[in-house]
Structure formats: C-alpha cells, structure tokens
PDB file of C-alpha atoms in Angstrom:
ATOM      1  CA  MET A 289      35.700 -49.442-123.762  1.00 51.00           C
ATOM      2  CA  VAL A 290      37.539 -50.961-120.984  1.00 53.00           C
ATOM      3  CA  GLY A 291      39.753 -48.005-120.370  1.00 57.00           C
ATOM      4  CA  ALA A 292      36.794 -45.845-120.514  1.00 55.00           C
ATOM      5  CA  ILE A 293      34.989 -47.822-117.788  1.00 57.00           C
ATOM      6  CA  LEU A 294      38.178 -48.151-115.782  1.00 51.00           C
ATOM      7  CA  ALA A 295      38.811 -44.093-116.049  1.00 52.00           C
ATOM      8  CA  ALA A 296      35.209 -43.538-114.947  1.00 50.00           C
ATOM      9  CA  VAL A 297      35.745 -45.908-111.846  1.00 50.00           C
ATOM     10  CA  ILE A 298      38.979 -44.188-110.948  1.00 53.00           C
ATOM     11  CA  VAL A 299      36.930 -40.939-111.302  1.00 50.00           C
ATOM     12  CA  LEU A 300      34.107 -42.241-109.391  1.00 50.00           C
ATOM     13  CA  GLY A 301      36.783 -43.709-106.603  1.00 51.00           C
ATOM     14  CA  ALA A 302      38.266 -40.256-106.410  1.00 51.00           C
ATOM     15  CA  CYS A 303      34.827 -38.585-105.693  1.00 48.00           C
ATOM     16  CA  GLY A 304      33.820 -41.186-103.139  1.00 47.00           C
ATOM     17  CA  GLY A 305      37.124 -40.426-100.943  1.00 45.00           C
ATOM     18  CA  GLY A 306      36.259 -37.096-101.075  1.00 44.00           C
ATOM     19  CA  SER A 307      32.587 -37.742 -99.955  1.00 44.00           C
ATOM     20  CA  ASP A 308      33.968 -39.839 -96.946  1.00 46.00           C
ATOM     21  CA  GLU A 309      35.673 -37.005 -95.706  1.00 44.00           C
ATOM     22  CA  GLN A 310      33.115 -34.219 -96.010  1.00 45.00           C
ATOM     23  CA  ALA A 311      30.677 -36.832 -94.301  1.00 42.00           C
ATOM     24  CA  ALA A 312      33.009 -37.013 -91.266  1.00 42.00           C
ATOM     25  CA  SER A 313      32.720 -33.367 -91.086  1.00 43.00           C
ATOM     26  CA  GLU A 314      29.117 -33.020 -91.772  1.00 45.00           C
ATOM     27  CA  PRO A 315      27.893 -34.503 -88.431  1.00 43.00           C
ATOM     28  CA  ALA A 316      29.830 -32.049 -86.567  1.00 43.00           C
ATOM     29  CA  GLU A 317      27.930 -29.258 -87.868  1.00 44.00           C
ATOM     30  CA  PRO A 318      24.731 -30.441 -86.696  1.00 43.00           C
ATOM     31  CA  ALA A 319      26.336 -31.507 -83.375  1.00 43.00           C
ATOM     32  CA  THR A 320      27.779 -27.952 -83.045  1.00 43.00           C
ATOM     33  CA  THR A 321      24.041 -26.606 -84.025  1.00 42.00           C
ATOM     34  CA  SER A 322      22.659 -28.925 -81.716  1.00 43.00           C
ATOM     35  CA  THR A 323      24.849 -27.729 -78.912  1.00 42.00           C
ATOM     36  CA  ALA A 324      24.088 -24.014 -79.475  1.00 42.00           C
ATOM     37  CA  ALA A 325      20.319 -24.799 -79.513  1.00 43.00           C
ATOM     38  CA  THR A 326      20.866 -26.555 -76.037  1.00 43.00           C
ATOM     39  CA  SER A 327      22.565 -23.668 -74.724  1.00 44.00           C
ATOM     40  CA  ALA A 328      20.214 -21.492 -75.820  1.00 43.00           C
ATOM     41  CA  THR A 329      17.386 -23.494 -74.212  1.00 43.00           C
ATOM     42  CA  THR A 330      19.667 -23.798 -71.245  1.00 43.00           C
ATOM     43  CA  SER A 331      20.132 -19.870 -71.176  1.00 44.00           C
ATOM     44  CA  ALA A 332      16.254 -19.256 -71.640  1.00 43.00           C
ATOM     45  CA  THR A 333      15.837 -21.744 -68.768  1.00 42.00           C
ATOM     46  CA  THR A 334      18.012 -20.020 -66.603  1.00 41.00           C
ATOM     47  CA  ALA A 335      16.563 -16.866 -67.486  1.00 41.00           C
ATOM     48  CA  THR A 336      13.221 -18.033 -67.016  1.00 41.00           C
ATOM     49  CA  THR A 337      14.377 -19.325 -63.432  1.00 41.00           C
ATOM     50  CA  ALA A 338      15.975 -16.108 -62.614  1.00 41.00           C
ATOM     51  CA  VAL A 339      12.801 -14.414 -63.483  1.00 41.00           C
ATOM     52  CA  SER A 340      10.957 -16.573 -61.405  1.00 42.00           C
ATOM     53  CA  GLY A 341      13.426 -16.325 -58.658  1.00 41.00           C
ATOM     54  CA  THR A 342      13.192 -12.695 -58.522  1.00 40.00           C
ATOM     55  CA  THR A 343       9.273 -12.935 -58.776  1.00 41.00           C
ATOM     56  CA  VAL A 344       9.326 -15.417 -55.570  1.00 42.00           C
ATOM     57  CA  ALA A 345      12.048 -13.260 -53.944  1.00 42.00           C
ATOM     58  CA  GLU A 346       9.841 -10.220 -54.057  1.00 45.00           C
ATOM     59  CA  ASP A 347       6.887 -11.881 -52.608  1.00 47.00           C
ATOM     60  CA  PRO A 348       8.131 -13.007 -49.406  1.00 45.00           C
ATOM     61  CA  PRO A 349       9.392  -9.556 -48.465  1.00 45.00           C
ATOM     62  CA  ALA A 350       6.205  -8.239 -49.170  1.00 44.00           C
ATOM     63  CA  ALA A 351       4.374 -11.005 -46.931  1.00 44.00           C
ATOM     64  CA  THR A 352       7.116 -10.378 -44.006  1.00 43.00           C
ATOM     65  CA  THR A 353       6.287  -6.543 -44.426  1.00 43.00           C
ATOM     66  CA  THR A 354       2.485  -7.289 -43.918  1.00 44.00           C
ATOM     67  CA  THR A 355       3.265  -9.393 -40.899  1.00 45.00           C
ATOM     68  CA  ALA A 356       5.445  -6.767 -39.537  1.00 46.00           C
ATOM     69  CA  ALA A 357       2.939  -4.067 -39.697  1.00 47.00           C
ATOM     70  CA  PRO A 358       0.239  -5.195 -37.182  1.00 49.00           C
ATOM     71  CA  GLU A 359       2.990  -5.989 -34.807  1.00 52.00           C
ATOM     72  CA  GLU A 360       3.959  -2.018 -34.239  1.00 51.00           C
ATOM     73  CA  PRO A 361       0.724  -0.751 -33.822  1.00 50.00           C
ATOM     74  CA  ALA A 362      -0.040  -3.553 -31.060  1.00 51.00           C
ATOM     75  CA  GLU A 363       2.764  -2.252 -29.009  1.00 52.00           C
ATOM     76  CA  ALA A 364       1.585   1.205 -29.106  1.00 50.00           C
ATOM     77  CA  PRO A 365      -2.059   0.852 -27.664  1.00 52.00           C
ATOM     78  CA  ALA A 366      -0.173  -1.302 -24.691  1.00 49.00           C
ATOM     79  CA  THR A 367       1.988   1.255 -23.810  1.00 48.00           C
ATOM     80  CA  THR A 368      -0.719   3.918 -24.101  1.00 47.00           C
ATOM     81  CA  THR A 369      -2.826   1.713 -21.621  1.00 49.00           C
ATOM     82  CA  VAL A 370       0.333   1.426 -19.090  1.00 48.00           C
ATOM     83  CA  VAL A 371       0.780   5.194 -19.110  1.00 47.00           C
ATOM     84  CA  GLU A 372      -3.047   5.982 -18.324  1.00 48.00           C
ATOM     85  CA  THR A 373      -3.079   3.356 -15.626  1.00 46.00           C
ATOM     86  CA  THR A 374      -0.044   4.808 -14.126  1.00 47.00           C
ATOM     87  CA  ALA A 375      -1.113   8.305 -13.991  1.00 49.00           C
ATOM     88  CA  VAL A 376      -4.218   7.684 -11.984  1.00 49.00           C
ATOM     89  CA  PRO A 377      -2.483   6.239  -8.717  1.00 50.00           C
ATOM     90  CA  GLU A 378       0.430   8.920  -8.935  1.00 51.00           C
ATOM     91  CA  THR A 379      -2.279  11.764  -8.795  1.00 49.00           C
ATOM     92  CA  THR A 380      -4.192   9.889  -5.770  1.00 51.00           C
ATOM     93  CA  GLN A 381      -0.604   9.547  -3.931  1.00 54.00           C
ATOM     94  CA  ALA A 382       0.162  13.139  -4.434  1.00 56.00           C
ATOM     95  CA  THR A 383      -2.771  13.977  -2.436  1.00 58.00           C
ATOM     96  CA  GLN A 384      -2.493  11.759   0.618  1.00 57.00           C
ATOM     97  CA  PRO A 385       0.677  13.271   2.179  1.00 60.00           C
ATOM     98  CA  VAL A 386      -1.761  16.259   2.739  1.00 57.00           C
ATOM     99  CA  ALA A 387      -3.727  14.751   5.668  1.00 65.00           C
ATOM    100  CA  VAL A 388      -0.682  14.071   7.791  1.00 70.00           C
ATOM    101  CA  PRO A 389      -1.217  15.796  11.515  1.00 76.00           C
ATOM    102  CA  GLU A 390       1.449  18.320  12.838  1.00 84.00           C
ATOM    103  CA  GLY A 391       2.038  17.987  16.466  1.00 89.00           C
ATOM    104  CA  PRO A 392       4.936  16.671  18.581  1.00 94.00           C
ATOM    105  CA  PRO A 393       5.357  12.997  18.292  1.00 96.00           C
ATOM    106  CA  ILE A 394       3.967  10.513  20.734  1.00 96.00           C
ATOM    107  CA  PRO A 395       6.674   8.729  23.077  1.00 97.00           C
ATOM    108  CA  ALA A 396       7.497   5.395  21.954  1.00 97.00           C
ATOM    109  CA  LEU A 397       6.236   3.464  24.581  1.00 97.00           C
ATOM    110  CA  THR A 398       5.038  -0.491  25.110  1.00 97.00           C
ATOM    111  CA  LEU A 399       2.389  -0.533  27.491  1.00 97.00           C
ATOM    112  CA  GLU A 400       1.225  -3.591  29.298  1.00 96.00           C
ATOM    113  CA  LEU A 401      -2.639  -3.061  29.989  1.00 97.00           C
ATOM    114  CA  ASP A 402      -4.632  -4.649  32.844  1.00 94.00           C
ATOM    115  CA  ASP A 403      -6.202  -6.891  30.403  1.00 94.00           C
ATOM    116  CA  GLY A 404      -2.979  -8.692  29.578  1.00 96.00           C
ATOM    117  CA  THR A 405      -2.909  -7.287  26.551  1.00 96.00           C
ATOM    118  CA  THR A 406       0.312  -5.155  25.079  1.00 97.00           C
ATOM    119  CA  PHE A 407      -0.390  -1.688  23.439  1.00 97.00           C
ATOM    120  CA  VAL A 408       2.624  -0.251  21.294  1.00 97.00           C
ATOM    121  CA  THR A 409       2.106   3.599  21.034  1.00 96.00           C
ATOM    122  CA  THR A 410       4.067   3.955  17.717  1.00 95.00           C
ATOM    123  CA  GLU A 411       2.037   0.964  16.124  1.00 95.00           C
ATOM    124  CA  ALA A 412      -1.367   2.322  16.278  1.00 94.00           C
ATOM    125  CA  THR A 413      -3.458   1.951  13.242  1.00 94.00           C
ATOM    126  CA  ARG A 414      -6.246   4.673  14.578  1.00 95.00           C
ATOM    127  CA  PRO A 415      -6.384   7.484  16.827  1.00 97.00           C
ATOM    128  CA  VAL A 416      -5.670   7.128  20.595  1.00 97.00           C
ATOM    129  CA  LEU A 417      -7.173   8.936  23.566  1.00 97.00           C
ATOM    130  CA  TYR A 418      -4.365   8.787  26.461  1.00 97.00           C
ATOM    131  CA  LEU A 419      -6.188   9.432  29.590  1.00 96.00           C
ATOM    132  CA  PHE A 420      -4.250  10.049  32.334  1.00 96.00           C
ATOM    133  CA  TRP A 421      -6.381   9.948  35.649  1.00 93.00           C
ATOM    134  CA  ALA A 422      -5.964   8.706  39.576  1.00 91.00           C
ATOM    135  CA  GLU A 423      -8.073   6.454  41.488  1.00 85.00           C
ATOM    136  CA  TRP A 424      -8.231   8.927  44.255  1.00 76.00           C
TER     137      TRP A 424
ATOM    138  CA  MET B  13     -14.157   9.799  33.824  1.00 72.00           C
ATOM    139  CA  PRO B  14     -17.541   8.380  33.488  1.00 84.00           C
ATOM    140  CA  VAL B  15     -18.341  10.964  30.530  1.00 91.00           C
ATOM    141  CA  VAL B  16     -14.993  10.200  28.629  1.00 92.00           C
ATOM    142  CA  ASP B  17     -15.987   6.138  28.882  1.00 93.00           C
ATOM    143  CA  TYR B  18     -19.459   6.833  27.729  1.00 93.00           C
ATOM    144  CA  VAL B  19     -18.277   8.673  24.402  1.00 95.00           C
ATOM    145  CA  ALA B  20     -15.463   6.069  24.115  1.00 95.00           C
ATOM    146  CA  GLY B  21     -18.235   3.426  23.959  1.00 95.00           C
ATOM    147  CA  GLU B  22     -19.638   5.418  20.956  1.00 96.00           C
ATOM    148  CA  TYR B  23     -16.446   5.461  19.134  1.00 97.00           C
ATOM    149  CA  ALA B  24     -15.639   1.798  19.661  1.00 96.00           C
ATOM    150  CA  GLY B  25     -13.639   0.397  16.784  1.00 95.00           C
ATOM    151  CA  GLN B  26     -12.402   3.914  15.520  1.00 97.00           C
ATOM    152  CA  VAL B  27     -10.684   5.168  18.554  1.00 97.00           C
ATOM    153  CA  ASP B  28      -8.348   3.362  20.988  1.00 97.00           C
ATOM    154  CA  VAL B  29      -8.771   4.717  24.611  1.00 97.00           C
ATOM    155  CA  ILE B  30      -6.253   3.909  26.783  1.00 97.00           C
ATOM    156  CA  ALA B  31      -6.622   5.175  30.759  1.00 96.00           C
ATOM    157  CA  VAL B  32      -3.033   5.533  32.657  1.00 97.00           C
ATOM    158  CA  ALA B  33      -3.628   5.664  36.132  1.00 95.00           C
ATOM    159  CA  TRP B  34      -1.149   7.127  38.559  1.00 94.00           C
ATOM    160  CA  ALA B  35       0.779   5.269  41.062  1.00 91.00           C
ATOM    161  CA  SER B  36      -1.317   3.498  43.245  1.00 92.00           C
ATOM    162  CA  THR B  37      -2.019  -0.191  44.411  1.00 92.00           C
ATOM    163  CA  HIS B  38      -3.339  -2.368  41.753  1.00 92.00           C
ATOM    164  CA  GLU B  39      -6.597  -3.150  44.022  1.00 94.00           C
ATOM    165  CA  LYS B  40      -7.354   0.342  44.398  1.00 94.00           C
ATOM    166  CA  THR B  41      -6.891   1.446  40.817  1.00 94.00           C
ATOM    167  CA  ALA B  42      -8.896  -1.797  39.763  1.00 94.00           C
ATOM    168  CA  SER B  43     -11.757  -1.229  41.867  1.00 94.00           C
ATOM    169  CA  ALA B  44     -11.939   2.630  40.481  1.00 92.00           C
ATOM    170  CA  ALA B  45     -11.806   1.454  36.993  1.00 92.00           C
ATOM    171  CA  ARG B  46     -14.787  -1.251  37.576  1.00 92.00           C
ATOM    172  CA  GLY B  47     -17.021   1.817  38.649  1.00 91.00           C
ATOM    173  CA  PHE B  48     -15.651   4.292  36.216  1.00 89.00           C
ATOM    174  CA  LEU B  49     -15.147   2.221  32.917  1.00 92.00           C
ATOM    175  CA  THR B  50     -18.078   0.383  32.094  1.00 93.00           C
ATOM    176  CA  SER B  51     -18.373   0.653  28.521  1.00 92.00           C
ATOM    177  CA  GLY B  52     -15.774  -1.956  27.803  1.00 92.00           C
ATOM    178  CA  ALA B  53     -14.080   0.377  25.167  1.00 94.00           C
ATOM    179  CA  THR B  54     -11.607   1.814  27.575  1.00 95.00           C
ATOM    180  CA  ARG B  55      -8.565  -0.275  28.620  1.00 96.00           C
ATOM    181  CA  TRP B  56      -6.196   0.923  31.471  1.00 96.00           C
ATOM    182  CA  LEU B  57      -3.139   0.405  33.034  1.00 96.00           C
ATOM    183  CA  LEU B  58      -1.353   1.329  36.462  1.00 96.00           C
ATOM    184  CA  ASP B  59       1.640   3.424  35.722  1.00 96.00           C
ATOM    185  CA  GLU B  60       3.558   2.049  38.946  1.00 94.00           C
ATOM    186  CA  ASP B  61       6.596   4.276  38.773  1.00 95.00           C
ATOM    187  CA  ASN B  62       4.866   7.439  36.868  1.00 94.00           C
ATOM    188  CA  SER B  63       7.178   6.955  33.940  1.00 97.00           C
ATOM    189  CA  ILE B  64       4.295   6.984  31.493  1.00 97.00           C
ATOM    190  CA  PHE B  65       3.247  10.289  32.986  1.00 97.00           C
ATOM    191  CA  ALA B  66       6.832  11.624  32.577  1.00 97.00           C
ATOM    192  CA  ALA B  67       7.182  10.529  29.169  1.00 97.00           C
ATOM    193  CA  PHE B  68       4.203  12.748  27.981  1.00 97.00           C
ATOM    194  CA  GLU B  69       4.947  15.385  30.326  1.00 96.00           C
ATOM    195  CA  VAL B  70       1.945  15.185  32.493  1.00 96.00           C
ATOM    196  CA  THR B  71       2.330  16.431  35.849  1.00 92.00           C
ATOM    197  CA  TYR B  72      -1.174  16.133  37.339  1.00 87.00           C
ATOM    198  CA  GLN B  73      -4.432  14.729  36.362  1.00 89.00           C
ATOM    199  CA  PRO B  74      -6.768  14.368  34.669  1.00 94.00           C
ATOM    200  CA  VAL B  75      -5.305  15.001  31.194  1.00 96.00           C
ATOM    201  CA  GLY B  76      -6.308  13.832  27.990  1.00 96.00           C
ATOM    202  CA  VAL B  77      -4.173  13.472  24.769  1.00 97.00           C
ATOM    203  CA  PHE B  78      -5.319  12.682  21.459  1.00 97.00           C
ATOM    204  CA  ALA B  79      -2.840  11.026  19.038  1.00 97.00           C
ATOM    205  CA  VAL B  80      -3.611  10.599  15.185  1.00 96.00           C
ATOM    206  CA  ASN B  81      -0.694   8.461  13.133  1.00 94.00           C
ATOM    207  CA  GLY B  82       1.506   8.601  15.873  1.00 93.00           C
ATOM    208  CA  VAL B  83       1.306  12.442  16.347  1.00 95.00           C
ATOM    209  CA  GLU B  84      -0.331  14.650  19.296  1.00 97.00           C
ATOM    210  CA  VAL B  85      -3.029  16.923  17.836  1.00 96.00           C
ATOM    211  CA  ASN B  86      -4.963  17.741  20.884  1.00 96.00           C
ATOM    212  CA  ARG B  87      -4.334  17.906  24.654  1.00 96.00           C
ATOM    213  CA  TRP B  88      -6.655  19.337  27.588  1.00 96.00           C
ATOM    214  CA  PHE B  89      -6.217  19.634  31.276  1.00 95.00           C
ATOM    215  CA  GLY B  90      -8.643  19.107  33.803  1.00 93.00           C
ATOM    216  CA  SER B  91     -12.439  18.139  33.203  1.00 90.00           C
ATOM    217  CA  ILE B  92     -14.076  19.691  29.684  1.00 92.00           C
ATOM    218  CA  PRO B  93     -17.469  19.651  28.768  1.00 94.00           C
ATOM    219  CA  GLU B  94     -18.984  16.885  27.075  1.00 95.00           C
ATOM    220  CA  GLN B  95     -19.601  19.015  23.967  1.00 96.00           C
ATOM    221  CA  GLU B  96     -15.962  19.754  23.621  1.00 95.00           C
ATOM    222  CA  LEU B  97     -14.981  16.302  24.358  1.00 96.00           C
ATOM    223  CA  ARG B  98     -17.254  15.121  21.535  1.00 96.00           C
ATOM    224  CA  GLN B  99     -16.025  17.664  19.308  1.00 97.00           C
ATOM    225  CA  ALA B 100     -12.363  16.223  20.049  1.00 96.00           C
ATOM    226  CA  PHE B 101     -13.387  12.768  19.090  1.00 97.00           C
ATOM    227  CA  MET B 102     -14.850  14.031  15.966  1.00 96.00           C
ATOM    228  CA  ASP B 103     -11.572  15.764  14.998  1.00 95.00           C
ATOM    229  CA  ALA B 104      -9.636  12.956  15.594  1.00 95.00           C
ATOM    230  CA  THR B 105     -11.559  10.795  13.431  1.00 94.00           C
ATOM    231  CA  ALA B 106     -12.177  13.199  10.510  1.00 90.00           C
TER     232      ALA B 106
END
C-alpha cells in the first residue's frame, strides 16, 4: 500500500516537472500573439495615418490651385488697361508734327526792348510779328 | 504803323509784336513810338547798329515778318491793306 502511494507520488512528481516547463513556454505564446496583434494594430494605425496623410496632402494643393487661379485673371485685365491707355496718346502725338510750319528759321537773337524787358527770338511761345520801321 | 498797332491790340495775348526801329537817336525814335504805338500791345527797340535788320536780311522799311514756332511763315514789303494785314494775323494764329 505504501509502495503504491510512493509510486503514485513519483509519477505525479514526474508529471509536475513537465508541466513547469510547459508553463514557462506557454506564456511565450500569448506574448508573441500579443506582439503580433500590436504590430497589426500599429500597421493599421500607420496605414490609417498614411491614408489620412494622403487625404490631407491632396486638399492643400487644391486650395493652392484655387488661390493661384484668381491671380492670373487679375493680371490680364491690368495689362489690357495699360495697352488701351497707351494707345490713345500715341495716336494723338502722331498727328501733332503735321502742324509744324515750313520756312526759314528765325535768327537767334536776344533783343533788349525799350521797356527794359528782353525778348529771345528762339524762345517765343506764340506767333511773333517783327515790324521793321524807321522814325523818319 | 498805326494800323499795325491797332490790329496788334486786337491780338494782344495771342501774338507778340516787336517793332525794330532803324538806327536813329533814342529820343527821336521814342517820340515817334509814342505817336504811333498807342495800343500798348506793340513793344519796340532801337537797332543802333542795324545788326537786327541785317540778321533778318531787311534792307529797307517798312517790312513785316511773321514767325511761328521759330520759323518765318510770312513776309511783306511796304504798306499793305488792312484786310491783308488781318489775314496775316489770322493765318499766324490759326
């Protein structure tokens, strides 16, 4: 009877040692699984971030394009206005030289008049009548 | 001279009229100017050495020379009718 008990204890002892080794290796499996799950979660988060980043990245260019579009039309009307303004004076100036009279140039003289003033023949701003006469 | 000065008064501010007197004494020329140039529109000077007459190639008087923009546009010798004188003023100011 005692021998049977001892034999049973020995057998149980042998089984208990094996379960210790298994117990040591068992926690490793859940840990690995947990790590994999974490990695999967991290990858999913990264993927989500990447998608979000793409979405965010696409929006700003659209906004930039929208902002750039109004600038180009704004410059075009300004250029058109300048051309129209410049064209009018050029046409007017082209017709002015036609009025230049023909004839021999007046001698360049500085005349000291009796009233104390000076008259420069080449600086006259309006028509001039030179009247040559004598007191006798 | 009186007619020219009269028309010059009508164009005061539009035409400068300069009477260049042949060489003489200043007293005699000034006396004649006071009698002929009464409108106040004609200014005058005495050409003491006739250099101004020579520069304009005027050898006798009276002679009228119209200039516009520094260019001679009309010249007449001796006395001319008032109508022709007025036409000369109108052409110069047109």
